[in-house]
Short mmCIF file of N, CA and C and ligand atoms in Angstrom, two decimals:
data_model
loop_
_atom_site.label_atom_id
_atom_site.label_comp_id
_atom_site.label_asym_id
_atom_site.label_seq_id
_atom_site.Cartn_x
_atom_site.Cartn_y
_atom_site.Cartn_z
N MET J 1 -49.65 -53.26 -43.54
CA MET J 1 -50.61 -53.97 -42.69
C MET J 1 -51.79 -54.48 -43.51
N SER J 2 -52.15 -55.71 -43.28
CA SER J 2 -53.29 -56.28 -44.01
C SER J 2 -54.60 -55.85 -43.37
N SER J 3 -55.63 -55.66 -44.20
CA SER J 3 -56.94 -55.32 -43.66
C SER J 3 -57.77 -56.57 -43.39
N VAL J 4 -57.15 -57.73 -43.67
CA VAL J 4 -57.86 -59.00 -43.48
C VAL J 4 -57.59 -59.52 -42.07
N LEU J 5 -58.61 -60.09 -41.45
CA LEU J 5 -58.48 -60.58 -40.08
C LEU J 5 -57.60 -61.82 -40.00
N SER J 6 -56.82 -61.88 -38.92
CA SER J 6 -56.07 -63.10 -38.62
C SER J 6 -57.09 -64.14 -38.16
N PRO J 7 -56.72 -65.44 -38.20
CA PRO J 7 -57.66 -66.46 -37.73
C PRO J 7 -58.13 -66.20 -36.30
N GLU J 8 -57.21 -65.68 -35.45
CA GLU J 8 -57.56 -65.40 -34.06
C GLU J 8 -58.63 -64.32 -33.97
N MET J 9 -58.45 -63.24 -34.73
CA MET J 9 -59.42 -62.14 -34.71
C MET J 9 -60.75 -62.56 -35.32
N ARG J 10 -60.67 -63.41 -36.32
CA ARG J 10 -61.88 -63.92 -36.96
C ARG J 10 -62.70 -64.73 -35.95
N ARG J 11 -61.98 -65.49 -35.12
CA ARG J 11 -62.64 -66.28 -34.08
C ARG J 11 -63.31 -65.34 -33.06
N ARG J 12 -62.58 -64.28 -32.68
CA ARG J 12 -63.14 -63.32 -31.72
C ARG J 12 -64.38 -62.64 -32.28
N ALA J 13 -64.40 -62.45 -33.60
CA ALA J 13 -65.53 -61.77 -34.25
C ALA J 13 -66.66 -62.74 -34.59
N GLY J 14 -66.58 -63.95 -34.06
CA GLY J 14 -67.64 -64.93 -34.29
C GLY J 14 -67.70 -65.43 -35.71
N GLY J 15 -66.55 -65.38 -36.41
CA GLY J 15 -66.49 -65.88 -37.79
C GLY J 15 -66.83 -64.84 -38.83
N ARG J 16 -67.24 -63.68 -38.39
CA ARG J 16 -67.62 -62.61 -39.32
C ARG J 16 -66.38 -61.99 -39.96
N ASP J 17 -66.46 -61.75 -41.26
CA ASP J 17 -65.34 -61.13 -41.98
C ASP J 17 -65.42 -59.62 -41.89
N ILE J 18 -64.67 -59.06 -40.98
CA ILE J 18 -64.67 -57.60 -40.80
C ILE J 18 -63.39 -57.06 -41.42
N ARG J 19 -63.51 -55.98 -42.17
CA ARG J 19 -62.33 -55.38 -42.79
C ARG J 19 -61.73 -54.35 -41.83
N ILE J 20 -60.45 -54.49 -41.53
CA ILE J 20 -59.79 -53.57 -40.59
C ILE J 20 -59.62 -52.20 -41.25
N VAL J 21 -60.13 -51.17 -40.58
CA VAL J 21 -60.01 -49.80 -41.09
C VAL J 21 -58.91 -49.05 -40.33
N PHE J 22 -58.88 -49.17 -39.00
CA PHE J 22 -57.81 -48.58 -38.18
C PHE J 22 -57.30 -49.68 -37.25
N ASP J 23 -56.03 -50.04 -37.42
CA ASP J 23 -55.50 -51.14 -36.60
C ASP J 23 -55.04 -50.63 -35.23
N GLU J 24 -54.67 -51.57 -34.37
CA GLU J 24 -54.31 -51.23 -32.99
C GLU J 24 -53.20 -50.20 -32.89
N ALA J 25 -52.15 -50.36 -33.68
CA ALA J 25 -51.00 -49.45 -33.59
C ALA J 25 -51.38 -48.05 -34.05
N THR J 26 -52.20 -47.97 -35.10
CA THR J 26 -52.66 -46.67 -35.62
C THR J 26 -53.50 -45.96 -34.56
N ILE J 27 -54.38 -46.70 -33.92
CA ILE J 27 -55.24 -46.11 -32.88
C ILE J 27 -54.37 -45.63 -31.70
N ALA J 28 -53.44 -46.47 -31.27
CA ALA J 28 -52.60 -46.12 -30.11
C ALA J 28 -51.81 -44.84 -30.36
N ALA J 29 -51.26 -44.70 -31.57
CA ALA J 29 -50.47 -43.51 -31.90
C ALA J 29 -51.36 -42.26 -31.90
N ARG J 30 -52.55 -42.39 -32.43
CA ARG J 30 -53.47 -41.24 -32.49
C ARG J 30 -53.95 -40.85 -31.09
N VAL J 31 -54.25 -41.86 -30.26
CA VAL J 31 -54.73 -41.58 -28.90
C VAL J 31 -53.62 -40.90 -28.09
N HIS J 32 -52.38 -41.31 -28.30
CA HIS J 32 -51.25 -40.67 -27.62
C HIS J 32 -51.17 -39.19 -28.01
N ALA J 33 -51.30 -38.90 -29.30
CA ALA J 33 -51.24 -37.50 -29.79
C ALA J 33 -52.41 -36.68 -29.24
N LEU J 34 -53.59 -37.27 -29.20
CA LEU J 34 -54.77 -36.57 -28.65
C LEU J 34 -54.53 -36.23 -27.18
N GLY J 35 -53.96 -37.16 -26.44
CA GLY J 35 -53.67 -36.94 -25.02
C GLY J 35 -52.74 -35.77 -24.82
N GLN J 36 -51.75 -35.66 -25.67
CA GLN J 36 -50.79 -34.54 -25.58
C GLN J 36 -51.48 -33.22 -25.89
N GLU J 37 -52.32 -33.21 -26.92
CA GLU J 37 -53.04 -31.97 -27.29
C GLU J 37 -53.99 -31.54 -26.19
N ILE J 38 -54.68 -32.50 -25.61
CA ILE J 38 -55.64 -32.19 -24.53
C ILE J 38 -54.89 -31.68 -23.30
N THR J 39 -53.77 -32.29 -22.98
CA THR J 39 -52.96 -31.83 -21.85
C THR J 39 -52.57 -30.37 -22.03
N ALA J 40 -52.13 -30.02 -23.23
CA ALA J 40 -51.69 -28.65 -23.52
C ALA J 40 -52.86 -27.67 -23.51
N ALA J 41 -54.07 -28.15 -23.83
CA ALA J 41 -55.23 -27.25 -23.94
C ALA J 41 -55.80 -26.86 -22.59
N PHE J 42 -55.45 -27.61 -21.55
CA PHE J 42 -55.99 -27.31 -20.21
C PHE J 42 -54.85 -27.07 -19.23
N PRO J 43 -54.18 -25.89 -19.34
CA PRO J 43 -53.05 -25.62 -18.46
C PRO J 43 -53.46 -25.46 -16.99
N ASP J 44 -54.69 -25.00 -16.75
CA ASP J 44 -55.11 -24.88 -15.36
C ASP J 44 -56.62 -25.10 -15.21
N GLY J 45 -57.08 -25.09 -13.99
CA GLY J 45 -58.48 -25.33 -13.70
C GLY J 45 -58.75 -26.81 -13.48
N GLU J 46 -59.97 -27.11 -13.09
CA GLU J 46 -60.36 -28.50 -12.84
C GLU J 46 -60.89 -29.12 -14.11
N LEU J 47 -60.33 -30.27 -14.49
CA LEU J 47 -60.78 -30.97 -15.70
C LEU J 47 -61.60 -32.19 -15.30
N LEU J 48 -62.83 -32.23 -15.82
CA LEU J 48 -63.69 -33.40 -15.59
C LEU J 48 -63.97 -34.06 -16.94
N VAL J 49 -63.45 -35.27 -17.10
CA VAL J 49 -63.65 -36.02 -18.34
C VAL J 49 -64.92 -36.86 -18.18
N LEU J 50 -65.84 -36.70 -19.13
CA LEU J 50 -67.12 -37.41 -19.07
C LEU J 50 -67.25 -38.35 -20.26
N GLY J 51 -67.20 -39.62 -20.01
CA GLY J 51 -67.31 -40.62 -21.07
C GLY J 51 -68.77 -40.96 -21.34
N LEU J 52 -69.17 -40.85 -22.59
CA LEU J 52 -70.54 -41.17 -22.98
C LEU J 52 -70.62 -42.68 -23.21
N LEU J 53 -71.33 -43.36 -22.34
CA LEU J 53 -71.42 -44.83 -22.41
C LEU J 53 -72.46 -45.27 -23.44
N LYS J 54 -72.33 -46.50 -23.98
CA LYS J 54 -71.25 -47.40 -23.64
C LYS J 54 -70.09 -47.30 -24.63
N GLY J 55 -70.36 -46.75 -25.81
CA GLY J 55 -69.41 -46.83 -26.92
C GLY J 55 -68.02 -46.28 -26.66
N SER J 56 -67.89 -45.33 -25.71
CA SER J 56 -66.60 -44.67 -25.52
C SER J 56 -65.69 -45.42 -24.55
N PHE J 57 -66.13 -46.53 -23.96
CA PHE J 57 -65.42 -47.04 -22.79
C PHE J 57 -63.96 -47.44 -23.04
N ILE J 58 -63.64 -47.99 -24.19
CA ILE J 58 -62.25 -48.39 -24.44
C ILE J 58 -61.40 -47.16 -24.80
N PHE J 59 -61.94 -46.33 -25.68
CA PHE J 59 -61.26 -45.09 -26.06
C PHE J 59 -60.99 -44.24 -24.82
N LEU J 60 -62.00 -44.09 -23.98
CA LEU J 60 -61.89 -43.30 -22.75
C LEU J 60 -60.76 -43.81 -21.86
N SER J 61 -60.70 -45.12 -21.68
CA SER J 61 -59.70 -45.67 -20.76
C SER J 61 -58.29 -45.51 -21.33
N ASP J 62 -58.14 -45.61 -22.64
CA ASP J 62 -56.82 -45.38 -23.24
C ASP J 62 -56.48 -43.88 -23.22
N LEU J 63 -57.46 -43.04 -23.53
CA LEU J 63 -57.21 -41.59 -23.63
C LEU J 63 -56.79 -40.98 -22.30
N VAL J 64 -57.51 -41.29 -21.21
CA VAL J 64 -57.17 -40.65 -19.92
C VAL J 64 -55.76 -41.02 -19.46
N ARG J 65 -55.28 -42.18 -19.89
CA ARG J 65 -53.93 -42.58 -19.51
C ARG J 65 -52.86 -41.86 -20.32
N GLN J 66 -53.29 -41.07 -21.32
CA GLN J 66 -52.35 -40.27 -22.11
C GLN J 66 -52.48 -38.78 -21.77
N ILE J 67 -53.32 -38.44 -20.79
CA ILE J 67 -53.48 -37.04 -20.39
C ILE J 67 -52.61 -36.81 -19.16
N ASP J 68 -51.64 -35.87 -19.31
CA ASP J 68 -50.59 -35.69 -18.33
C ASP J 68 -50.88 -34.49 -17.41
N ARG J 69 -51.97 -34.58 -16.67
CA ARG J 69 -52.33 -33.54 -15.70
C ARG J 69 -53.42 -34.14 -14.79
N PRO J 70 -53.71 -33.51 -13.66
CA PRO J 70 -54.77 -34.06 -12.81
C PRO J 70 -56.13 -33.98 -13.50
N LEU J 71 -56.97 -34.94 -13.26
CA LEU J 71 -58.34 -34.89 -13.80
C LEU J 71 -59.27 -35.76 -12.96
N HIS J 72 -60.54 -35.50 -13.10
CA HIS J 72 -61.56 -36.39 -12.53
C HIS J 72 -62.31 -37.03 -13.69
N LEU J 73 -62.90 -38.18 -13.41
CA LEU J 73 -63.56 -38.95 -14.46
C LEU J 73 -64.96 -39.35 -14.02
N ASP J 74 -65.90 -39.18 -14.92
CA ASP J 74 -67.26 -39.69 -14.66
C ASP J 74 -67.87 -40.09 -16.00
N PHE J 75 -69.11 -40.51 -15.95
CA PHE J 75 -69.76 -41.02 -17.15
C PHE J 75 -71.06 -40.30 -17.42
N LEU J 76 -71.51 -40.39 -18.66
CA LEU J 76 -72.83 -39.93 -19.04
C LEU J 76 -73.51 -41.11 -19.72
N VAL J 77 -74.75 -41.33 -19.37
CA VAL J 77 -75.52 -42.34 -20.10
C VAL J 77 -76.73 -41.63 -20.67
N ALA J 78 -76.79 -41.58 -21.98
CA ALA J 78 -77.89 -40.89 -22.65
C ALA J 78 -78.89 -41.91 -23.14
N SER J 79 -80.11 -41.48 -23.23
CA SER J 79 -81.14 -42.35 -23.79
C SER J 79 -81.99 -41.54 -24.74
N SER J 80 -82.19 -42.07 -25.93
CA SER J 80 -83.09 -41.45 -26.88
C SER J 80 -84.47 -42.04 -26.62
N TYR J 81 -85.47 -41.23 -26.66
CA TYR J 81 -86.81 -41.79 -26.56
C TYR J 81 -87.70 -41.12 -27.59
N GLY J 82 -88.86 -41.65 -27.79
CA GLY J 82 -89.74 -41.15 -28.84
C GLY J 82 -90.13 -42.32 -29.71
N SER J 83 -90.71 -42.05 -30.85
CA SER J 83 -91.21 -43.14 -31.67
C SER J 83 -90.09 -43.91 -32.35
N GLU J 84 -89.05 -43.19 -32.79
CA GLU J 84 -87.94 -43.91 -33.45
C GLU J 84 -87.01 -44.48 -32.39
N GLN J 85 -86.17 -45.42 -32.82
CA GLN J 85 -85.29 -46.08 -31.87
C GLN J 85 -84.07 -45.26 -31.50
N VAL J 86 -83.38 -44.73 -32.50
CA VAL J 86 -82.20 -43.91 -32.20
C VAL J 86 -82.30 -42.56 -32.87
N SER J 87 -81.54 -41.61 -32.34
CA SER J 87 -81.49 -40.27 -32.91
C SER J 87 -82.88 -39.69 -33.18
N SER J 88 -83.79 -39.91 -32.22
CA SER J 88 -85.14 -39.38 -32.37
C SER J 88 -85.15 -37.88 -32.13
N GLY J 89 -84.04 -37.37 -31.62
CA GLY J 89 -83.98 -35.94 -31.35
C GLY J 89 -84.24 -35.63 -29.89
N ASN J 90 -84.84 -36.58 -29.17
CA ASN J 90 -85.05 -36.40 -27.73
C ASN J 90 -84.00 -37.19 -26.98
N VAL J 91 -83.19 -36.51 -26.20
CA VAL J 91 -82.15 -37.19 -25.44
C VAL J 91 -82.30 -36.81 -23.99
N ARG J 92 -82.27 -37.80 -23.12
CA ARG J 92 -82.23 -37.47 -21.69
C ARG J 92 -81.11 -38.27 -21.05
N LEU J 93 -80.69 -37.84 -19.86
CA LEU J 93 -79.62 -38.53 -19.16
C LEU J 93 -80.24 -39.58 -18.26
N VAL J 94 -79.85 -40.84 -18.45
CA VAL J 94 -80.33 -41.87 -17.55
C VAL J 94 -79.33 -42.09 -16.41
N TYR J 95 -78.09 -41.62 -16.61
CA TYR J 95 -77.14 -41.51 -15.50
C TYR J 95 -76.56 -40.12 -15.56
N ASP J 96 -76.64 -39.41 -14.49
CA ASP J 96 -76.17 -38.04 -14.41
C ASP J 96 -74.98 -38.04 -13.45
N PRO J 97 -73.85 -37.39 -13.82
CA PRO J 97 -72.68 -37.42 -12.93
C PRO J 97 -73.02 -36.98 -11.51
N GLU J 98 -72.41 -37.63 -10.56
CA GLU J 98 -72.63 -37.33 -9.14
C GLU J 98 -72.00 -35.98 -8.77
N THR J 99 -70.86 -35.69 -9.40
CA THR J 99 -70.11 -34.49 -9.04
C THR J 99 -70.72 -33.24 -9.67
N PRO J 100 -70.63 -32.08 -9.00
CA PRO J 100 -71.12 -30.85 -9.61
C PRO J 100 -70.29 -30.48 -10.84
N LEU J 101 -70.93 -29.91 -11.85
CA LEU J 101 -70.25 -29.59 -13.10
C LEU J 101 -69.86 -28.11 -13.18
N GLU J 102 -70.44 -27.29 -12.30
CA GLU J 102 -70.19 -25.85 -12.31
C GLU J 102 -68.70 -25.54 -12.19
N GLU J 103 -68.24 -24.57 -12.99
CA GLU J 103 -66.87 -24.05 -12.90
C GLU J 103 -65.79 -25.04 -13.35
N LYS J 104 -66.19 -26.19 -13.87
CA LYS J 104 -65.17 -27.16 -14.30
C LYS J 104 -65.03 -27.16 -15.81
N HIS J 105 -63.83 -27.52 -16.28
CA HIS J 105 -63.65 -27.75 -17.71
C HIS J 105 -64.19 -29.15 -18.00
N LEU J 106 -65.22 -29.22 -18.82
CA LEU J 106 -65.82 -30.52 -19.14
C LEU J 106 -65.31 -31.00 -20.50
N LEU J 107 -64.82 -32.22 -20.52
CA LEU J 107 -64.41 -32.84 -21.78
C LEU J 107 -65.25 -34.09 -22.00
N ILE J 108 -66.14 -34.03 -22.98
CA ILE J 108 -67.01 -35.16 -23.29
C ILE J 108 -66.27 -36.09 -24.25
N VAL J 109 -66.22 -37.35 -23.92
CA VAL J 109 -65.56 -38.33 -24.79
C VAL J 109 -66.64 -39.23 -25.41
N GLU J 110 -66.65 -39.24 -26.75
CA GLU J 110 -67.70 -39.95 -27.50
C GLU J 110 -67.05 -40.90 -28.50
N ASP J 111 -67.74 -41.98 -28.84
CA ASP J 111 -67.15 -42.92 -29.80
C ASP J 111 -67.22 -42.39 -31.23
N ILE J 112 -68.43 -42.05 -31.68
CA ILE J 112 -68.57 -41.65 -33.08
C ILE J 112 -69.69 -40.63 -33.23
N ILE J 113 -69.44 -39.61 -34.03
CA ILE J 113 -70.47 -38.63 -34.35
C ILE J 113 -70.99 -38.96 -35.74
N ASP J 114 -72.28 -39.27 -35.78
CA ASP J 114 -72.93 -39.66 -37.03
C ASP J 114 -73.78 -38.48 -37.49
N SER J 115 -75.07 -38.45 -37.14
CA SER J 115 -75.89 -37.28 -37.49
C SER J 115 -75.56 -36.10 -36.58
N GLY J 116 -74.96 -36.38 -35.43
CA GLY J 116 -74.60 -35.34 -34.47
C GLY J 116 -75.73 -34.95 -33.54
N ARG J 117 -76.88 -35.59 -33.70
CA ARG J 117 -78.04 -35.21 -32.89
C ARG J 117 -77.83 -35.51 -31.40
N THR J 118 -77.26 -36.69 -31.11
CA THR J 118 -77.00 -37.07 -29.72
C THR J 118 -76.11 -36.02 -29.06
N MET J 119 -75.02 -35.68 -29.75
CA MET J 119 -74.05 -34.75 -29.19
C MET J 119 -74.63 -33.35 -29.00
N LYS J 120 -75.39 -32.87 -29.97
CA LYS J 120 -75.97 -31.52 -29.86
C LYS J 120 -76.90 -31.41 -28.65
N LYS J 121 -77.74 -32.43 -28.47
CA LYS J 121 -78.68 -32.42 -27.33
C LYS J 121 -77.92 -32.48 -26.01
N MET J 122 -76.88 -33.33 -26.00
CA MET J 122 -76.08 -33.50 -24.79
C MET J 122 -75.38 -32.20 -24.42
N LEU J 123 -74.85 -31.51 -25.41
CA LEU J 123 -74.14 -30.25 -25.17
C LEU J 123 -75.10 -29.17 -24.66
N ALA J 124 -76.30 -29.12 -25.24
CA ALA J 124 -77.28 -28.13 -24.81
C ALA J 124 -77.65 -28.36 -23.34
N LEU J 125 -77.76 -29.65 -22.99
CA LEU J 125 -78.11 -30.00 -21.63
C LEU J 125 -76.98 -29.64 -20.64
N LEU J 126 -75.76 -29.94 -21.03
CA LEU J 126 -74.62 -29.70 -20.14
C LEU J 126 -74.31 -28.21 -20.00
N ALA J 127 -74.60 -27.44 -21.04
CA ALA J 127 -74.33 -26.00 -21.00
C ALA J 127 -75.17 -25.31 -19.91
N THR J 128 -76.33 -25.89 -19.58
CA THR J 128 -77.18 -25.31 -18.53
C THR J 128 -76.57 -25.48 -17.14
N ARG J 129 -75.54 -26.34 -17.02
CA ARG J 129 -74.91 -26.57 -15.71
C ARG J 129 -73.77 -25.58 -15.42
N ARG J 130 -73.61 -24.59 -16.27
CA ARG J 130 -72.62 -23.53 -16.11
C ARG J 130 -71.18 -24.05 -15.88
N PRO J 131 -70.67 -24.88 -16.80
CA PRO J 131 -69.26 -25.29 -16.68
C PRO J 131 -68.33 -24.15 -17.08
N ALA J 132 -67.05 -24.24 -16.69
CA ALA J 132 -66.06 -23.24 -17.09
C ALA J 132 -65.85 -23.30 -18.60
N SER J 133 -65.86 -24.52 -19.17
CA SER J 133 -65.77 -24.70 -20.62
C SER J 133 -66.34 -26.07 -20.96
N LEU J 134 -66.68 -26.24 -22.23
CA LEU J 134 -67.31 -27.46 -22.69
C LEU J 134 -66.69 -27.85 -24.03
N ALA J 135 -66.06 -29.01 -24.08
CA ALA J 135 -65.42 -29.45 -25.32
C ALA J 135 -65.66 -30.94 -25.50
N VAL J 136 -65.53 -31.40 -26.75
CA VAL J 136 -65.76 -32.81 -27.08
C VAL J 136 -64.52 -33.39 -27.75
N CYS J 137 -64.19 -34.61 -27.37
CA CYS J 137 -63.19 -35.40 -28.08
C CYS J 137 -63.90 -36.66 -28.58
N ALA J 138 -64.06 -36.76 -29.89
CA ALA J 138 -64.72 -37.92 -30.49
C ALA J 138 -63.67 -38.78 -31.17
N LEU J 139 -63.77 -40.07 -31.00
CA LEU J 139 -62.84 -40.99 -31.66
C LEU J 139 -63.00 -40.91 -33.18
N LEU J 140 -64.25 -40.85 -33.63
CA LEU J 140 -64.55 -40.86 -35.07
C LEU J 140 -65.62 -39.83 -35.39
N ASN J 141 -65.55 -39.27 -36.58
CA ASN J 141 -66.57 -38.32 -37.03
C ASN J 141 -66.91 -38.64 -38.48
N LYS J 142 -68.18 -38.90 -38.73
CA LYS J 142 -68.59 -39.20 -40.11
C LYS J 142 -68.70 -37.95 -40.97
N ASN J 143 -68.56 -36.77 -40.34
CA ASN J 143 -68.56 -35.48 -41.06
C ASN J 143 -69.79 -35.31 -41.95
N LEU J 144 -70.95 -35.64 -41.41
CA LEU J 144 -72.18 -35.53 -42.18
C LEU J 144 -72.88 -34.20 -41.95
N LEU J 145 -72.40 -33.45 -40.95
CA LEU J 145 -73.08 -32.20 -40.61
C LEU J 145 -72.68 -31.07 -41.55
N PRO J 146 -73.67 -30.33 -42.08
CA PRO J 146 -73.34 -29.20 -42.95
C PRO J 146 -72.56 -28.12 -42.19
N VAL J 147 -72.93 -27.94 -40.91
CA VAL J 147 -72.21 -27.00 -40.05
C VAL J 147 -71.61 -27.81 -38.90
N PRO J 148 -70.28 -27.81 -38.77
CA PRO J 148 -69.68 -28.61 -37.70
C PRO J 148 -70.08 -28.09 -36.30
N ILE J 149 -70.10 -28.98 -35.33
CA ILE J 149 -70.41 -28.59 -33.95
C ILE J 149 -69.15 -27.92 -33.37
N PRO J 150 -69.25 -26.63 -32.96
CA PRO J 150 -68.04 -25.92 -32.53
C PRO J 150 -67.34 -26.54 -31.32
N GLU J 151 -68.10 -27.20 -30.45
CA GLU J 151 -67.50 -27.80 -29.25
C GLU J 151 -66.64 -29.02 -29.57
N VAL J 152 -66.80 -29.60 -30.76
CA VAL J 152 -66.01 -30.79 -31.11
C VAL J 152 -64.59 -30.33 -31.49
N ARG J 153 -63.74 -30.28 -30.48
CA ARG J 153 -62.39 -29.75 -30.67
C ARG J 153 -61.40 -30.81 -31.14
N TRP J 154 -61.67 -32.06 -30.77
CA TRP J 154 -60.74 -33.13 -31.14
C TRP J 154 -61.48 -34.30 -31.77
N VAL J 155 -60.92 -34.80 -32.87
CA VAL J 155 -61.45 -35.99 -33.53
C VAL J 155 -60.27 -36.92 -33.80
N GLY J 156 -60.44 -38.19 -33.45
CA GLY J 156 -59.38 -39.16 -33.69
C GLY J 156 -59.15 -39.39 -35.17
N PHE J 157 -60.22 -39.77 -35.85
CA PHE J 157 -60.13 -40.07 -37.28
C PHE J 157 -61.41 -39.66 -37.99
N PRO J 158 -61.32 -39.19 -39.25
CA PRO J 158 -62.53 -39.04 -40.04
C PRO J 158 -63.04 -40.44 -40.38
N ALA J 159 -64.34 -40.67 -40.23
CA ALA J 159 -64.88 -42.02 -40.45
C ALA J 159 -65.36 -42.17 -41.88
N PRO J 160 -65.04 -43.30 -42.51
CA PRO J 160 -65.59 -43.57 -43.85
C PRO J 160 -67.10 -43.82 -43.74
N PRO J 161 -67.83 -43.66 -44.83
CA PRO J 161 -69.28 -43.90 -44.78
C PRO J 161 -69.60 -45.38 -44.72
N ALA J 162 -69.32 -45.98 -43.56
CA ALA J 162 -69.51 -47.42 -43.38
C ALA J 162 -70.01 -47.63 -41.97
N PHE J 163 -70.47 -48.84 -41.67
CA PHE J 163 -70.83 -49.14 -40.29
C PHE J 163 -69.62 -49.73 -39.59
N LEU J 164 -69.11 -48.99 -38.61
CA LEU J 164 -67.86 -49.36 -37.96
C LEU J 164 -68.11 -50.05 -36.63
N VAL J 165 -67.28 -51.03 -36.34
CA VAL J 165 -67.37 -51.75 -35.08
C VAL J 165 -65.98 -51.96 -34.49
N GLY J 166 -65.97 -52.32 -33.20
CA GLY J 166 -64.71 -52.61 -32.51
C GLY J 166 -64.21 -51.42 -31.73
N TYR J 167 -63.25 -51.65 -30.81
CA TYR J 167 -62.68 -50.60 -29.97
C TYR J 167 -63.80 -49.84 -29.25
N GLY J 168 -64.82 -50.56 -28.80
CA GLY J 168 -65.95 -49.98 -28.08
C GLY J 168 -67.22 -49.87 -28.89
N LEU J 169 -67.09 -49.77 -30.22
CA LEU J 169 -68.28 -49.62 -31.06
C LEU J 169 -68.94 -50.98 -31.31
N ASP J 170 -70.26 -50.96 -31.30
CA ASP J 170 -70.99 -52.22 -31.41
C ASP J 170 -71.93 -52.26 -32.60
N HIS J 171 -72.35 -53.49 -32.90
CA HIS J 171 -73.53 -53.69 -33.73
C HIS J 171 -74.39 -54.64 -32.92
N ALA J 172 -75.53 -54.17 -32.42
CA ALA J 172 -76.40 -54.97 -31.55
C ALA J 172 -75.61 -55.61 -30.41
N GLU J 173 -74.72 -54.80 -29.81
CA GLU J 173 -73.89 -55.20 -28.65
C GLU J 173 -72.76 -56.17 -28.98
N ASP J 174 -72.64 -56.59 -30.24
CA ASP J 174 -71.50 -57.42 -30.63
C ASP J 174 -70.30 -56.54 -30.97
N TYR J 175 -69.13 -57.15 -30.93
CA TYR J 175 -67.86 -56.61 -31.46
C TYR J 175 -67.21 -55.49 -30.65
N ARG J 176 -67.77 -55.09 -29.51
CA ARG J 176 -67.17 -54.00 -28.74
C ARG J 176 -65.74 -54.33 -28.31
N HIS J 177 -65.45 -55.60 -28.09
CA HIS J 177 -64.16 -56.02 -27.52
C HIS J 177 -63.05 -56.17 -28.56
N LEU J 178 -63.35 -55.99 -29.83
CA LEU J 178 -62.28 -56.13 -30.83
C LEU J 178 -61.28 -54.99 -30.67
N PRO J 179 -59.98 -55.27 -30.74
CA PRO J 179 -58.98 -54.24 -30.45
C PRO J 179 -58.73 -53.25 -31.60
N PHE J 180 -59.36 -53.49 -32.75
CA PHE J 180 -59.20 -52.59 -33.90
C PHE J 180 -60.57 -52.02 -34.26
N ILE J 181 -60.60 -51.04 -35.19
CA ILE J 181 -61.86 -50.51 -35.72
C ILE J 181 -62.03 -51.09 -37.12
N GLY J 182 -63.18 -51.73 -37.35
CA GLY J 182 -63.39 -52.38 -38.64
C GLY J 182 -64.72 -52.05 -39.26
N ASP J 183 -64.81 -52.35 -40.54
CA ASP J 183 -66.03 -52.15 -41.32
C ASP J 183 -66.78 -53.49 -41.35
N LEU J 184 -68.02 -53.44 -40.88
CA LEU J 184 -68.80 -54.67 -40.74
C LEU J 184 -69.24 -55.24 -42.08
N ASN J 185 -69.35 -54.40 -43.10
CA ASN J 185 -69.96 -54.92 -44.34
C ASN J 185 -68.98 -55.34 -45.41
P1 IMP D 1 -75.87 -39.57 -33.94
O1 IMP D 1 -76.79 -38.99 -32.89
O2 IMP D 1 -76.57 -39.84 -35.24
O3 IMP D 1 -74.62 -38.74 -34.13
O4 IMP D 1 -75.49 -41.02 -33.43
C1 IMP D 1 -74.34 -41.27 -32.69
C2 IMP D 1 -74.41 -42.63 -32.04
O5 IMP D 1 -74.86 -43.64 -32.98
C3 IMP D 1 -73.00 -43.05 -31.62
O6 IMP D 1 -72.75 -42.67 -30.29
C4 IMP D 1 -73.04 -44.55 -31.81
O7 IMP D 1 -73.49 -45.18 -30.62
C5 IMP D 1 -74.05 -44.80 -32.91
N1 IMP D 1 -73.38 -44.99 -34.23
C6 IMP D 1 -73.41 -44.16 -35.30
N2 IMP D 1 -72.67 -44.64 -36.32
C7 IMP D 1 -72.15 -45.82 -35.90
C8 IMP D 1 -71.27 -46.82 -36.51
O8 IMP D 1 -70.80 -46.71 -37.67
N3 IMP D 1 -70.97 -47.89 -35.74
C9 IMP D 1 -71.45 -48.05 -34.48
N4 IMP D 1 -72.25 -47.16 -33.86
C10 IMP D 1 -72.61 -46.06 -34.57
MG1 MG D 2 -73.91 -47.53 -29.95
#
């Protein structure tokens, strides 16, 4: 498989030369395997899948269709605030799931774990809701944390030290709709 964009994909990317890191077929195969692992990990109880918007939306929609058991689906919208723009360390929920979280197996679906600050704050917040269990499935992990987050049970791919876009990931809201994951630089 070539890492160079076809003319069609180049047009979709607004003419930008993005290098393909994980192509559509590679992603589909991995998402299928993750779905099987997640199915096996939750033999009983109520499973509530929580997609962290907006970056997880494509991964989330593909992943839930590979999970072979009953589940409910909702979203989380986090907002960082403080002096810095992102990863300021302060995270609050600007959309909180309507359904009660108590006694349910919660599976958080995230696009990419970078510094891990967003995820750590989110997990601390959700743990106060007394779920039956709390686990994370991240599409990508940059593996920058000296100590891994124990709740991160599933990772699609280790991420190279690059700025990745596509398959839900954006750069200033561009490129979310690209069907592959690519390196912007
Ligand atoms: P963290 O709190 O530093 O782990 O930041 C995680 C968030 O930053 C992710 O949910 C993404 O929205 C964003 N992010 C981090 N790295 C990338 C990247 O390479 N491409 C696109 N978004 C990224
Ligand atoms: Mg983002």
